[in-house]
mmCIF file of C-alpha atoms and ligand atoms in Angstrom:
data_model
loop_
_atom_site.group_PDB
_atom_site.id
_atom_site.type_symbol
_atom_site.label_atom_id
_atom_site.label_comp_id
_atom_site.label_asym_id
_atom_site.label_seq_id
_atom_site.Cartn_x
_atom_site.Cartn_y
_atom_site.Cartn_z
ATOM 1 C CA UNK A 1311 -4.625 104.876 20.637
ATOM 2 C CA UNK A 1312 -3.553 108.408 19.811
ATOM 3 C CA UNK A 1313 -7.081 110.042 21.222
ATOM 4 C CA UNK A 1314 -6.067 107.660 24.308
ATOM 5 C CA UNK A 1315 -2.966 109.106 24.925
ATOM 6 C CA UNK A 1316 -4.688 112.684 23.865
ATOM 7 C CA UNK A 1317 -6.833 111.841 26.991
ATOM 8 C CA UNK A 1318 -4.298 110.922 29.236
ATOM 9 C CA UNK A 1319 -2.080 113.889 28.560
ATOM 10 C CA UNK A 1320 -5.187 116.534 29.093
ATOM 11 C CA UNK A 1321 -5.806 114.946 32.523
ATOM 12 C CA UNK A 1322 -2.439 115.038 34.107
ATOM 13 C CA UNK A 1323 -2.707 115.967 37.793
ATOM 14 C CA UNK A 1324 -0.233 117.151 40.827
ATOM 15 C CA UNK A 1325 1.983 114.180 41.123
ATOM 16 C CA UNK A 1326 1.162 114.977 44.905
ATOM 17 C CA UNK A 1327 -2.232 114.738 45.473
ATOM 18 C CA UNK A 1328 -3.134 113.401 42.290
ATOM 19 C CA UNK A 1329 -6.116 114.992 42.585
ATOM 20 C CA UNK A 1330 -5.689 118.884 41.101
ATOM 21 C CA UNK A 1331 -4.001 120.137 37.851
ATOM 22 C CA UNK A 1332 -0.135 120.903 38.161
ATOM 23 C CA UNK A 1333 0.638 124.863 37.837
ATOM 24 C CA UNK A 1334 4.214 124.386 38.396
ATOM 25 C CA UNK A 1335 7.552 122.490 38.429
ATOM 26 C CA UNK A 1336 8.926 122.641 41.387
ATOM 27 C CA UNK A 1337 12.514 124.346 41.169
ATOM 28 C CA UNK A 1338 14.218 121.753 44.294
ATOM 29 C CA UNK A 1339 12.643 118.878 42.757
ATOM 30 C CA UNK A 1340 11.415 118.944 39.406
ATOM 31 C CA UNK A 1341 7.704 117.422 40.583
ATOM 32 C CA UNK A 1342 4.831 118.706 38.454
ATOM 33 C CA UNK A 1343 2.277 119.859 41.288
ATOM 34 C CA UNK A 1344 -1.011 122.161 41.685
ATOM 35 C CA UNK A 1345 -0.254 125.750 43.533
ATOM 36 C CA UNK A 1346 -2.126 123.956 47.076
ATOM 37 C CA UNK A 1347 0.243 121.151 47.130
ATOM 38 C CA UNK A 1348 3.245 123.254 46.622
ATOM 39 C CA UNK A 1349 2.048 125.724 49.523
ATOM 40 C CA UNK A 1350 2.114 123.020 51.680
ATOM 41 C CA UNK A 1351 5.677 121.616 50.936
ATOM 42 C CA UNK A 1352 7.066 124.617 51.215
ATOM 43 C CA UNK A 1353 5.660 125.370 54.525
ATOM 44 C CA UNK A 1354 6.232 121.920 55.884
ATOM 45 C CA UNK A 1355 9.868 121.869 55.030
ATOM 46 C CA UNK A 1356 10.023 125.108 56.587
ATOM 47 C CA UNK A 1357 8.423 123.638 59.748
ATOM 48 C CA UNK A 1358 10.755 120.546 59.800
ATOM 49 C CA UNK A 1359 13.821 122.349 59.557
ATOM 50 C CA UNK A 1360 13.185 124.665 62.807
ATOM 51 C CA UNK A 1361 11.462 121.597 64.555
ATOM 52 C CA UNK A 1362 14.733 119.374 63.527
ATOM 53 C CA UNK A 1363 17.292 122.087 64.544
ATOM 54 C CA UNK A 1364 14.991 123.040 67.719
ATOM 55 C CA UNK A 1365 15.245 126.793 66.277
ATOM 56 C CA UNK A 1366 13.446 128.148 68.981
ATOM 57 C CA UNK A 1367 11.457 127.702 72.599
ATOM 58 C CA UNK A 1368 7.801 128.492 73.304
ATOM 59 C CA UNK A 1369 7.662 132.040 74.860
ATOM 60 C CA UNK A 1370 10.783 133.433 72.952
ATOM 61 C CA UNK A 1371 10.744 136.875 71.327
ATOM 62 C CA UNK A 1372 12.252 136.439 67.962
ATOM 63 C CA UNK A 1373 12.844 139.682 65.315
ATOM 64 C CA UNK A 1374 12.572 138.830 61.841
ATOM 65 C CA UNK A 1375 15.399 140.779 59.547
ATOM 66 C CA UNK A 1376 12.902 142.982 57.413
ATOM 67 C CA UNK A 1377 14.067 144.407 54.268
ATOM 68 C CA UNK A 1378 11.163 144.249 52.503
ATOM 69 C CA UNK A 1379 12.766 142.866 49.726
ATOM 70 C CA UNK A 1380 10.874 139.112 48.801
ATOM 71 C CA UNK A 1381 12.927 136.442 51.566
ATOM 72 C CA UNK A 1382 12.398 138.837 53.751
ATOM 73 C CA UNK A 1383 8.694 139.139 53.452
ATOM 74 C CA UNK A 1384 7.861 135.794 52.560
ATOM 75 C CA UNK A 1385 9.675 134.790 56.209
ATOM 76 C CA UNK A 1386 7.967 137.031 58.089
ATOM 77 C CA UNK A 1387 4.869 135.680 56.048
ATOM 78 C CA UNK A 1388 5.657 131.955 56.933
ATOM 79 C CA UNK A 1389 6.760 132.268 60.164
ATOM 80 C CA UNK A 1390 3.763 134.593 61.235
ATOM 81 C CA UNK A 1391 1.441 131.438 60.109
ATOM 82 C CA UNK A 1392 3.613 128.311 61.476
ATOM 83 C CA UNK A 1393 3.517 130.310 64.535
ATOM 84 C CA UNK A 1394 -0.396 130.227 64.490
ATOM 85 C CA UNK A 1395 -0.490 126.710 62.996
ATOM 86 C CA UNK A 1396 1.647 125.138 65.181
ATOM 87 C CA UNK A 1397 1.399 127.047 68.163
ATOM 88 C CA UNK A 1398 4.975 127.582 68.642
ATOM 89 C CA UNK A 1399 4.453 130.695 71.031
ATOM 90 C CA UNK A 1400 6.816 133.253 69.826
ATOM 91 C CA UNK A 1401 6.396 136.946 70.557
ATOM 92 C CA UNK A 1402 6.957 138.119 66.761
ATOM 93 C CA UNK A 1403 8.322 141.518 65.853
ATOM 94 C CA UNK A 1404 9.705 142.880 61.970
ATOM 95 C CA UNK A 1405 13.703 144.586 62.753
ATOM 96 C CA UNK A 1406 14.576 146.934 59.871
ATOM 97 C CA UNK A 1407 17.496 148.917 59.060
ATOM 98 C CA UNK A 1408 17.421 152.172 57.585
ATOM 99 C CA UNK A 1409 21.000 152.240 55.250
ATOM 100 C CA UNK A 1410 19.770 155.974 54.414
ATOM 101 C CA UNK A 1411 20.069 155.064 50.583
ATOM 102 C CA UNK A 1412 17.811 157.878 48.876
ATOM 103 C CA UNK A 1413 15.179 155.797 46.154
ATOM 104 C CA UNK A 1414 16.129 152.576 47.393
ATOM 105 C CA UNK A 1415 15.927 151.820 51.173
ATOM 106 C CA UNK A 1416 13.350 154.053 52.040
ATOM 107 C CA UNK A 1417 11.075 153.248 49.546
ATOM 108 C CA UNK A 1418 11.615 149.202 50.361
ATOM 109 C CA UNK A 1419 10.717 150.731 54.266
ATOM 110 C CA UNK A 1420 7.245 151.785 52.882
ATOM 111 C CA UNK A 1421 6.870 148.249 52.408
ATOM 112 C CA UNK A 1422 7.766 146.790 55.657
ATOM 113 C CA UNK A 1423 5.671 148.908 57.013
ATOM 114 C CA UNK A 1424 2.295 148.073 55.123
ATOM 115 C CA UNK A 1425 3.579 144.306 56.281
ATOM 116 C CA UNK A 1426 3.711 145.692 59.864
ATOM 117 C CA UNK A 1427 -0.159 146.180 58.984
ATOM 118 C CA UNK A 1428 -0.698 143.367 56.724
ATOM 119 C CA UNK A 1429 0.782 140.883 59.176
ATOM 120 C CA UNK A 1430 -0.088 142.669 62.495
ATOM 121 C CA UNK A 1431 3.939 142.388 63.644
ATOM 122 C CA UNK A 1432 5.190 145.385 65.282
ATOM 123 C CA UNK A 1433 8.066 147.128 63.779
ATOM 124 C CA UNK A 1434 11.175 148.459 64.631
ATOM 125 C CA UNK A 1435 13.428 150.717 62.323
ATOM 126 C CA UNK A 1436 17.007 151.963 63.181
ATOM 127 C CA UNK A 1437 19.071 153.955 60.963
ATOM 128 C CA UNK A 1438 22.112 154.491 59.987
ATOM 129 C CA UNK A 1439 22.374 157.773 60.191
ATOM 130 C CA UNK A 1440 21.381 157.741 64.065
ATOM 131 C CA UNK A 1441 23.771 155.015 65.345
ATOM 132 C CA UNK A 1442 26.769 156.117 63.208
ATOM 133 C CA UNK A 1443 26.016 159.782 62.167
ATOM 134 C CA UNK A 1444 26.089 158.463 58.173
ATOM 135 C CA UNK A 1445 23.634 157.396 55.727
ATOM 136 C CA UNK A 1446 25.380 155.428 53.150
ATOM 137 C CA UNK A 1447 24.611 158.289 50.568
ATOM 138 C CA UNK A 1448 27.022 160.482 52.715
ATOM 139 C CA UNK A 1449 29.474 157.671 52.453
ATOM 140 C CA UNK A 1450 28.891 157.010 48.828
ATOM 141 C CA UNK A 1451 29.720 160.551 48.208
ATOM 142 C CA UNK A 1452 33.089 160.760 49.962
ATOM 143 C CA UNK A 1453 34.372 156.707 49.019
ATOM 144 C CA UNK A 1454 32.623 156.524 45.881
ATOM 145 C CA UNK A 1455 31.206 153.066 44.718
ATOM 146 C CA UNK A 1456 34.505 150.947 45.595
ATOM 147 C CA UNK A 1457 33.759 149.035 49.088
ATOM 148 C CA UNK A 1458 30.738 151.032 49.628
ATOM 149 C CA UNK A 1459 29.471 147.538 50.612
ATOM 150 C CA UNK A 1460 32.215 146.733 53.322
ATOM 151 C CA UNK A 1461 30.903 149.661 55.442
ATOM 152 C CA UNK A 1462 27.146 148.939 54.460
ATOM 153 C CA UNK A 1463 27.449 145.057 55.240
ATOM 154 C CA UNK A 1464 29.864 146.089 58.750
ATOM 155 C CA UNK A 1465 27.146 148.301 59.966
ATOM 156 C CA UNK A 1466 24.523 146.331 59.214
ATOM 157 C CA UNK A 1467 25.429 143.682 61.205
ATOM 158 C CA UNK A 1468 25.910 145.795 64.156
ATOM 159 C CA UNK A 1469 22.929 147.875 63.249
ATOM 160 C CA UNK A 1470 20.734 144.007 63.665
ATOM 161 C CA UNK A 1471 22.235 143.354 66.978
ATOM 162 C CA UNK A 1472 21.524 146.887 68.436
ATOM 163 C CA UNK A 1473 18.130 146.682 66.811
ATOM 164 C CA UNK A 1474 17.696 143.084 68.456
ATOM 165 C CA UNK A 1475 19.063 144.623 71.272
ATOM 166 C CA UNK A 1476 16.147 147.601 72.231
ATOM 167 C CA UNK A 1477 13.413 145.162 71.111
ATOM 168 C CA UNK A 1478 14.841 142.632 74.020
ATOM 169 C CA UNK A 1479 14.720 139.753 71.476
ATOM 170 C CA UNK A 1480 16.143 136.471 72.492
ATOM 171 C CA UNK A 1481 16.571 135.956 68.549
ATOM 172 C CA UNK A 1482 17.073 137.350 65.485
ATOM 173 C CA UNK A 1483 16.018 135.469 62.287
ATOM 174 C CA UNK A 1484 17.207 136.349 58.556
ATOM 175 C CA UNK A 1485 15.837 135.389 55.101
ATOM 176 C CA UNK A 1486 18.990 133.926 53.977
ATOM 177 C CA UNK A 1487 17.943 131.215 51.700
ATOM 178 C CA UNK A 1488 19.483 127.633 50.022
ATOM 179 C CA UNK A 1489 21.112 129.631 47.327
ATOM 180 C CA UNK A 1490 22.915 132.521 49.283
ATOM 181 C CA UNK A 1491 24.524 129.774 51.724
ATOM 182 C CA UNK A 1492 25.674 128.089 48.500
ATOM 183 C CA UNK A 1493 27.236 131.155 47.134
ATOM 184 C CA UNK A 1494 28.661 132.254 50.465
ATOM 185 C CA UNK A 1495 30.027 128.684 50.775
ATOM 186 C CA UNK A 1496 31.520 129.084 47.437
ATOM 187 C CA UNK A 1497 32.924 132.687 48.122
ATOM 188 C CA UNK A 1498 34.717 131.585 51.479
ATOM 189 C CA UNK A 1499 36.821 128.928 49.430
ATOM 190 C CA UNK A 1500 37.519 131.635 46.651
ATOM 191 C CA UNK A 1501 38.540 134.193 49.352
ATOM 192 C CA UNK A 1502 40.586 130.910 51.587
ATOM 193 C CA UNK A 1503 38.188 132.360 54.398
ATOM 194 C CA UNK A 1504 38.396 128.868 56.740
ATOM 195 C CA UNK A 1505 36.980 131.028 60.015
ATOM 196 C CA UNK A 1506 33.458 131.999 57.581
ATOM 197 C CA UNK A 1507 33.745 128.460 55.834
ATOM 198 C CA UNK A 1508 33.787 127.044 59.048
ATOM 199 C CA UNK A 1509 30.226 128.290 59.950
ATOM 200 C CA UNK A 1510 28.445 130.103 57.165
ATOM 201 C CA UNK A 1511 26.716 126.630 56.897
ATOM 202 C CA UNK A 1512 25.331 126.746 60.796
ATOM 203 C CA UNK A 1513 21.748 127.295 60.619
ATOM 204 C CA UNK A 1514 22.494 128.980 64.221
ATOM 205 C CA UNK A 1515 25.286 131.465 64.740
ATOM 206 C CA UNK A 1516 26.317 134.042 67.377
ATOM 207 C CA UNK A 1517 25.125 131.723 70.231
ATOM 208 C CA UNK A 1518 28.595 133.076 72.031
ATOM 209 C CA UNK A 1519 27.671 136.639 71.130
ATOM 210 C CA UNK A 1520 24.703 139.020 72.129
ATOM 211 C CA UNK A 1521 21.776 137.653 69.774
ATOM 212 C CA UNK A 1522 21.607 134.160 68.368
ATOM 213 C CA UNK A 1523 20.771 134.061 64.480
ATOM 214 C CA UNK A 1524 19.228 131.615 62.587
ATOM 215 C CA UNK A 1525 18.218 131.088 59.340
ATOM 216 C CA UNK A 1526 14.919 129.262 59.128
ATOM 217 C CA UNK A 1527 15.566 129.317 54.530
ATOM 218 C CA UNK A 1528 18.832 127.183 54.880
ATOM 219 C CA UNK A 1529 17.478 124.485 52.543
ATOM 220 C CA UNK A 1530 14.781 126.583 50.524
ATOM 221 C CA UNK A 1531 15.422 127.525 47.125
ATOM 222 C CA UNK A 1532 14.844 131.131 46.114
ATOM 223 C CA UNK A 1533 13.150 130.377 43.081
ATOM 224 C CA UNK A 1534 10.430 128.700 45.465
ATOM 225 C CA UNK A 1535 10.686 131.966 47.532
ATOM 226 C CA UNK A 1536 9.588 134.180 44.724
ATOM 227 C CA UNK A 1537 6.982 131.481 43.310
ATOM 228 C CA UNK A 1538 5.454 131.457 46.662
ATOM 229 C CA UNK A 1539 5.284 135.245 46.678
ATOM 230 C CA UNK A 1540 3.999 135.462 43.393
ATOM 231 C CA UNK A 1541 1.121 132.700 44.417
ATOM 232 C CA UNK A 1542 0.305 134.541 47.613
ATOM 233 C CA UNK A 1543 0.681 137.850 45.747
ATOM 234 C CA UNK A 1544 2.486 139.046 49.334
ATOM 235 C CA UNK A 1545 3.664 142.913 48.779
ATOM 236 C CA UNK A 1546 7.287 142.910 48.905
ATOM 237 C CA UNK A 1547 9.797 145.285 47.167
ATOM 238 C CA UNK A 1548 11.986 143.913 44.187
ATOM 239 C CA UNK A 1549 14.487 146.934 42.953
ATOM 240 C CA UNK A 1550 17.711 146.634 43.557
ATOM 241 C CA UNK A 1551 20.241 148.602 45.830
ATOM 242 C CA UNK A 1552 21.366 151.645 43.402
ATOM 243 C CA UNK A 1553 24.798 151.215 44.567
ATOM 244 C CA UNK A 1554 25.323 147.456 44.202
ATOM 245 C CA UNK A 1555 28.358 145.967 42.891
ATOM 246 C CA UNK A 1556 27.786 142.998 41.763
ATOM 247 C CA UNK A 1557 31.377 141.880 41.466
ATOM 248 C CA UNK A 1558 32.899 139.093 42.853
ATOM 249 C CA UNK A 1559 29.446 137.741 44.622
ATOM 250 C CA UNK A 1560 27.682 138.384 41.305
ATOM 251 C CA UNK A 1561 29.982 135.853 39.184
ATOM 252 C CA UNK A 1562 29.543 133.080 42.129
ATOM 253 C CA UNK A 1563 25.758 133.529 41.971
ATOM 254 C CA UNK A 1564 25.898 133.419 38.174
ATOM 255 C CA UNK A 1565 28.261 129.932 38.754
ATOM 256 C CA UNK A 1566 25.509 128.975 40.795
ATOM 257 C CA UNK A 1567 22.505 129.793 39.128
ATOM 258 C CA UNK A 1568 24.471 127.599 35.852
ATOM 259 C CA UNK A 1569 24.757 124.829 38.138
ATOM 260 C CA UNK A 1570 20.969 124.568 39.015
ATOM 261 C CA UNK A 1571 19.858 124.657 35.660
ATOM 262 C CA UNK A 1572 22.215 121.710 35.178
ATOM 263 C CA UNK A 1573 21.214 119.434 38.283
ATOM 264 C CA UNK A 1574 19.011 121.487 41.375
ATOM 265 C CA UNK A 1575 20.455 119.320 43.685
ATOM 266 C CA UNK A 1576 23.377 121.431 43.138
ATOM 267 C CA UNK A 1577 22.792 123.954 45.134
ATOM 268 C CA UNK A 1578 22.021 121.364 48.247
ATOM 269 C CA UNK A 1579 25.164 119.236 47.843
ATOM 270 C CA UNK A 1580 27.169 122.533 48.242
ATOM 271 C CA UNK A 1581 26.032 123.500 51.570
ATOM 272 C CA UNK A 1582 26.405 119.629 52.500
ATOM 273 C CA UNK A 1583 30.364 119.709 51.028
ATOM 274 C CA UNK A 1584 30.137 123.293 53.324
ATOM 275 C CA UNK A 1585 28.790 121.095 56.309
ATOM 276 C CA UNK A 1586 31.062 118.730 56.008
ATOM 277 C CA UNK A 1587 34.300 120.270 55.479
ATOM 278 C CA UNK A 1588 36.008 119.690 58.931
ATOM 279 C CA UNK A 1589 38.997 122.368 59.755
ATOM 280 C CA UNK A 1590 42.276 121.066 60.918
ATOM 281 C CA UNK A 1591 43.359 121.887 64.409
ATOM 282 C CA UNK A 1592 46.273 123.344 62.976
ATOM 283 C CA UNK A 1593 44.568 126.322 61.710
ATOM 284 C CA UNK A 1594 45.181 130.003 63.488
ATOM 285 C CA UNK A 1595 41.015 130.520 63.802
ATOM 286 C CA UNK A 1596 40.630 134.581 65.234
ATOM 287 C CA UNK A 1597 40.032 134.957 68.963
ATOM 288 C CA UNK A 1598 36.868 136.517 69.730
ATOM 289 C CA UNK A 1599 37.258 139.420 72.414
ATOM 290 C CA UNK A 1600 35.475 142.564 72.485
ATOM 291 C CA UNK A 1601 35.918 146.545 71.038
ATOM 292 C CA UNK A 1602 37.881 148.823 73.578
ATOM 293 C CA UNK A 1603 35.653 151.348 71.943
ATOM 294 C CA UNK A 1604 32.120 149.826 71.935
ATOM 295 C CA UNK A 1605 32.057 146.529 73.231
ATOM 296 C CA UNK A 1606 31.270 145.210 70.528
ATOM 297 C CA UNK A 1607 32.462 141.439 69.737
ATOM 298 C CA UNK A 1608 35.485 141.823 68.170
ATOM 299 C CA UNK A 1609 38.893 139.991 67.394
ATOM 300 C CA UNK A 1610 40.611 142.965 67.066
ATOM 301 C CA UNK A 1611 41.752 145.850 69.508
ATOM 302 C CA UNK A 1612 38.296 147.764 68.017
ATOM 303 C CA UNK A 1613 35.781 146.304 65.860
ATOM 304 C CA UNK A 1614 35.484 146.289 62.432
ATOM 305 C CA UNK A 1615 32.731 149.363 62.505
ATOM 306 C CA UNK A 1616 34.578 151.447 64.791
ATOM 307 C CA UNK A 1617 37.894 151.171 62.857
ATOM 308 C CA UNK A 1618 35.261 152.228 59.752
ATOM 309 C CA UNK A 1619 33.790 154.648 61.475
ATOM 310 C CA UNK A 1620 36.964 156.095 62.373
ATOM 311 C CA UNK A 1621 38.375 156.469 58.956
ATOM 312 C CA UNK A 1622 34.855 158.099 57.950
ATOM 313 C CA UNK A 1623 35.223 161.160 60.862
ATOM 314 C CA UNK A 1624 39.301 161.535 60.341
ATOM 315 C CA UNK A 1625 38.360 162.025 56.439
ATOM 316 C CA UNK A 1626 40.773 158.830 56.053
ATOM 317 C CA UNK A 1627 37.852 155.929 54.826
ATOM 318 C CA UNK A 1628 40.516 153.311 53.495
ATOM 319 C CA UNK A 1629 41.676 153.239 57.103
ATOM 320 C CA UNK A 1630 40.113 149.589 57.766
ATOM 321 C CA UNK A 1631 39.347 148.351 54.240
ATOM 322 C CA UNK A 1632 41.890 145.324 54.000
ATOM 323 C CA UNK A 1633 44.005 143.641 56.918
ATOM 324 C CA UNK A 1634 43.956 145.262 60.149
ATOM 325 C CA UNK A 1635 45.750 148.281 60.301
ATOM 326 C CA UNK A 1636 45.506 151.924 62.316
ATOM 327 C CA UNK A 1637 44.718 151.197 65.534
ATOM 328 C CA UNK A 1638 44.602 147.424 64.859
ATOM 329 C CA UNK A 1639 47.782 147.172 62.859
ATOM 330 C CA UNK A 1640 51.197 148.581 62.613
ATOM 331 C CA UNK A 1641 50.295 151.026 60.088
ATOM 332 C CA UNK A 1642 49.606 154.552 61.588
ATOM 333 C CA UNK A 1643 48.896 155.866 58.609
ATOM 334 C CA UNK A 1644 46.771 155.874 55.679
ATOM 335 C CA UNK A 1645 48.837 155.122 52.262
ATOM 336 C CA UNK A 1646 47.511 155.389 49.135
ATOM 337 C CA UNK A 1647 47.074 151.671 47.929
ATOM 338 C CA UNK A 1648 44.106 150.366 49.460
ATOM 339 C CA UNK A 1649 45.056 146.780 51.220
ATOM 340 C CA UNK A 1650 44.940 143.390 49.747
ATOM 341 C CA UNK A 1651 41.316 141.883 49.364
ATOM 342 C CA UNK A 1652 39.209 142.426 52.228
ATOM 343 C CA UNK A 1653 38.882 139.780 54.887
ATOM 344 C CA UNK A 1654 36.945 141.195 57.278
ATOM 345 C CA UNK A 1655 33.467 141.298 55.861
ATOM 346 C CA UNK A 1656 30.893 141.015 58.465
ATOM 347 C CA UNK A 1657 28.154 140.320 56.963
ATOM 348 C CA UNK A 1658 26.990 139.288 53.064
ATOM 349 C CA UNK A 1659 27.265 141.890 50.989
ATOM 350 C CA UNK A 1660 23.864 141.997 49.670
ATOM 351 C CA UNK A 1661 23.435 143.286 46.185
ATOM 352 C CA UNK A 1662 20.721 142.511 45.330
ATOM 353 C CA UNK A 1663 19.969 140.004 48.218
ATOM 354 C CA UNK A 1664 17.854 140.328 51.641
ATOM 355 C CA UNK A 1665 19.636 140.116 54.322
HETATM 356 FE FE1 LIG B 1899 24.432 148.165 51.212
HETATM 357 FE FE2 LIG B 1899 23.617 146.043 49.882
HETATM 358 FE FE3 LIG B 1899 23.464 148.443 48.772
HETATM 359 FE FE4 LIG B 1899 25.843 147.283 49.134
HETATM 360 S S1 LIG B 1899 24.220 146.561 47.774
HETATM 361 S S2 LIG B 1899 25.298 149.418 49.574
HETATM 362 S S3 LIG B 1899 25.519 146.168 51.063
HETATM 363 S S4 LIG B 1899 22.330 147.763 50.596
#
């Protein structure tokens, strides 16, 4: 009986296939399966959610968010492969930005570009320091490491557009993944942000702006990420930024990471509360308009980057952190408390995420 069950233990197989030897537990699900079964989930979920949410149409230019860091990398991976496999006829191309953060960005750019070459997608960079006449170092060095993020994370997001922009892409995809939806799902109820709650959880935004994003990750879990990455062995860069924070987002992405070690569904049934929370009419939502200064979509007189932007060249950078002020307030001058938290984040503030 024992040397039975001996047996039977030695010879477990995928609970897939049933056919190979499991390698793995699969972090959504908990399945024991072999490393060509779990290739093939991954990729197929992948697959269903941009065939289910009609992500894109055949003949569409689409630039993937490179930051060489591993979402990043295993997206452009994926999607340069479902594209092949499935003959979904997109015109490919990698979109970097260059933050101009000495030891950090531009060795993750040496990366992106080997996957240029790995993965035979053309690249474009833009920097910083040539749309906004800054490198974050240079910022760094007159804010210090308070909010060095709110400029980083404003710019980027404009940086992604313009970038978008000069490759003529009809869309720009990110590597945002199942667990940084969660968080920023989370974070929006911390901060009472209803405008981000309302649509951090669209696997489509900015269809009313210049570039449509979507996020092809939504439902996959980073731990699969980095398993798959590991498995493929794809070359992707893994330090993180040297000036992260990791304040406020850090302690939600702990919260989280508890969670799924509890119950891995967690992390799903949070974007679903996020999906489901419906806003009352009542709310004041922001009305979108553009920058006097740039164009840029703004709700404000000038956009979030300009306002930055201005503070940076008048030697005044808390003009902008906090609520509008300066131009877009009543306050024409700088005082010495900075505001009350910021609400006007643009974009995630990474850490030590992709974007
Ligand atoms: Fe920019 Fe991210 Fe570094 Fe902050 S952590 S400075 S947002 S790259």
């Amino acid at each position: 009986m024992e040397a039975k069950s001996k047996k039977s233990g030695a010879t477990r197989l995928c609970c897939l296939c049933n056919l190979r030897r499991p390698v793995l537990k699969r972090p959504k699900t908990l399945q024991q399966i072999c490393r060509e079964c779990f290739y093939e989930v991954f990729e197929e979920e992948i697959h269903q959610v941009i065939v289910q949410n009609r992500l894109f149409k055949s003949g569409e230019r689409v630039a993937i968010g490179a930051s060489g860091g591993k979402d990043s990398t295993v997206l452009a991976y994926v999607l340069s492969e479902l594209n092949r496999r499935h003959n979904y006829g997109l015109d490919l191309f990698l979109l970097s930005i260059d933050e101009g953060i000495t030891g950090y960005r531009d060795d993750s750019l040496e990366t992106v570009k080997r996957n240029e070459v790995q993965y035979g997608l053309p690249l474009q960079i833009v920097s910083y320091k040539d749309l906004y006449g800054w490198t974050m170092d240079d910022i760094v060095k007159m804010i210090g490491l308070k909010n060095n993020c709110t400029f980083c994370g404003v710019f980027r997001r404009q940086a992604l557009d313009r970038g978008a922009a000069l490759l003529k892409v009809d869309k720009l995809v990110t590597g945002h993944n199942a667990d940084d939806i969660a968080e920023t799902v989370l974070l929006n109820i911390l901060r009472g942000d209803i405008a981000r709650l309302s649509r951090c959880t669209s696997i489509t935004t900015g269809e009313d702006g210049p570039i449509p994003r979507c996020k092809p990750f939504k439902y996959t879990y980073e731990k699969e990420i980095v398993m798959y990455a590991y498995f493929k062995k794809l070359d992707y860069f893994s330090t993180e930024c040297i000036y992260s924070p990791n304040a406020y987002r850090g302690f939600a992405r702990e919260f989280i990471k508890d969670l799924e070690r509890l119950r891995p569904r967690a992390i799903l049934d949070i974007i679903k509360s996020g999906e489901d929370f419906r806003i009352a009419t009542t709310t004041k939502m922001p009305e979108q308009g553009t920058c006097e200064r740039c164009g840029y979509i703004s709700s404000q007189k000038w956009c979030k980057a300009c306002v930055l932007l201005e503070g940076l060249n008048r030697g005044l950078p808390k003009m902008g952190i906090g609520r509008p002020r300066g131009v877009n307030g009543d306050h024409k001058k700088e005082t010495k408390k900075p505001g009350p938290a910021v609400k006007s984040i643009e974009s995630k503030q990474c850490g030590s995420l992709d974007f």
